[in-house]
Amino acid sequence: MILNIYKDSFEYSAQKPSSLIKLGIINCLFFLVFPIFLQLGYVYRINKIAVNGMIEGNDQLADFSDLISMFVDGLKVFLVYIIYLIIPFLILILSLFLAAYSPIALLGIFIALILAIIAYFLALIAIPHMAKCDDNFKSAFDVKELFKILRSISILRFILFYIGLMIINSFIFSIALSVLFFVFSFLGIGMSFLNPYVGGGVFFVGLILSGIILGFLVTPYLSIFNSRAVGLIYNLR
């Protein structure tokens, strides 16, 4: 079943290259801050489609209409992660502050990291749960219900699913980066036979173009892929 989720998410994320480019433009404007919330809002829409759909169904990619609503959704997703991770973060900061004064600080750091992992997994399942509950922000913090959902899916199954998800992300990103590096390195070496300066310039421009391509296509693809997959694993509850 998990393999079917991966397969579905692969195919779903590649439906519309134009959507990848639009999301890529939003990603590349992250330094303006507000596009971050638009990006989170869009992948939340992907999540919502997934929790109300089915594996290998006929779900279509979300559109980019109603940007205000998308921004608000993104803000809610951001707040969910912040609220879940704030306590582990404060414990970690306090432990680091006490590191020079108490050996107990190492224990505090360990506890903070464990709590951060638990909080992150809760936040992961809280987002699709909020989507399933008609965007009810309060439902994202129904910890008792979230643990019930995780147990229903199987905590071990969810962890293995997430590890697989990260492996796939790393593999896709590494392959894309390797291909781009090879292409522009080949062009740079080829041009260096004509002129070393031109060859170096081609390689330098290639590095910039590689970053643009990764930001415009690969990163958006993985964002959609991850959100779709998490939404579908939620449906196994």
mmCIF file of C-alpha atoms in Angstrom, residues 13 16-25 27-28 172-173 176 180 209-224:
data_model
loop_
_atom_site.group_PDB
_atom_site.id
_atom_site.type_symbol
_atom_site.label_atom_id
_atom_site.label_comp_id
_atom_site.label_asym_id
_atom_site.label_seq_id
_atom_site.Cartn_x
_atom_site.Cartn_y
_atom_site.Cartn_z
ATOM 1 C CA SER A 13 3.018 15.692 -8.931
ATOM 2 C CA LYS A 16 1.014 20.062 -14.819
ATOM 3 C CA PRO A 17 4.530 21.427 -15.415
ATOM 4 C CA SER A 18 2.959 24.897 -15.423
ATOM 5 C CA SER A 19 1.904 24.411 -11.795
ATOM 6 C CA LEU A 20 5.463 23.434 -10.892
ATOM 7 C CA ILE A 21 6.759 26.633 -12.478
ATOM 8 C CA LYS A 22 4.166 28.784 -10.681
ATOM 9 C CA LEU A 23 5.053 27.180 -7.367
ATOM 10 C CA GLY A 24 8.724 27.553 -8.282
ATOM 11 C CA ILE A 25 8.275 31.298 -8.761
ATOM 12 C CA ASN A 27 9.513 29.471 -3.827
ATOM 13 C CA CYS A 28 12.154 31.710 -5.373
ATOM 14 C CA ILE A 172 15.433 12.636 -6.709
ATOM 15 C CA PHE A 173 17.291 15.745 -5.602
ATOM 16 C CA ALA A 176 18.704 16.060 -10.606
ATOM 17 C CA LEU A 180 22.768 19.242 -14.055
ATOM 18 C CA LEU A 209 21.133 27.849 -13.812
ATOM 19 C CA SER A 210 21.261 24.593 -11.840
ATOM 20 C CA GLY A 211 20.060 26.411 -8.738
ATOM 21 C CA ILE A 212 17.269 28.068 -10.731
ATOM 22 C CA ILE A 213 16.163 24.769 -12.278
ATOM 23 C CA LEU A 214 16.188 23.038 -8.885
ATOM 24 C CA GLY A 215 14.174 25.889 -7.372
ATOM 25 C CA PHE A 216 11.673 26.155 -10.230
ATOM 26 C CA LEU A 217 11.035 22.481 -10.932
ATOM 27 C CA VAL A 218 12.608 19.960 -8.538
ATOM 28 C CA THR A 219 11.772 21.603 -5.204
ATOM 29 C CA PRO A 220 8.125 22.337 -6.181
ATOM 30 C CA TYR A 221 7.765 18.774 -7.459
ATOM 31 C CA LEU A 222 9.006 17.368 -4.156
ATOM 32 C CA SER A 223 6.754 19.729 -2.168
ATOM 33 C CA ILE A 224 3.681 18.454 -4.017
#
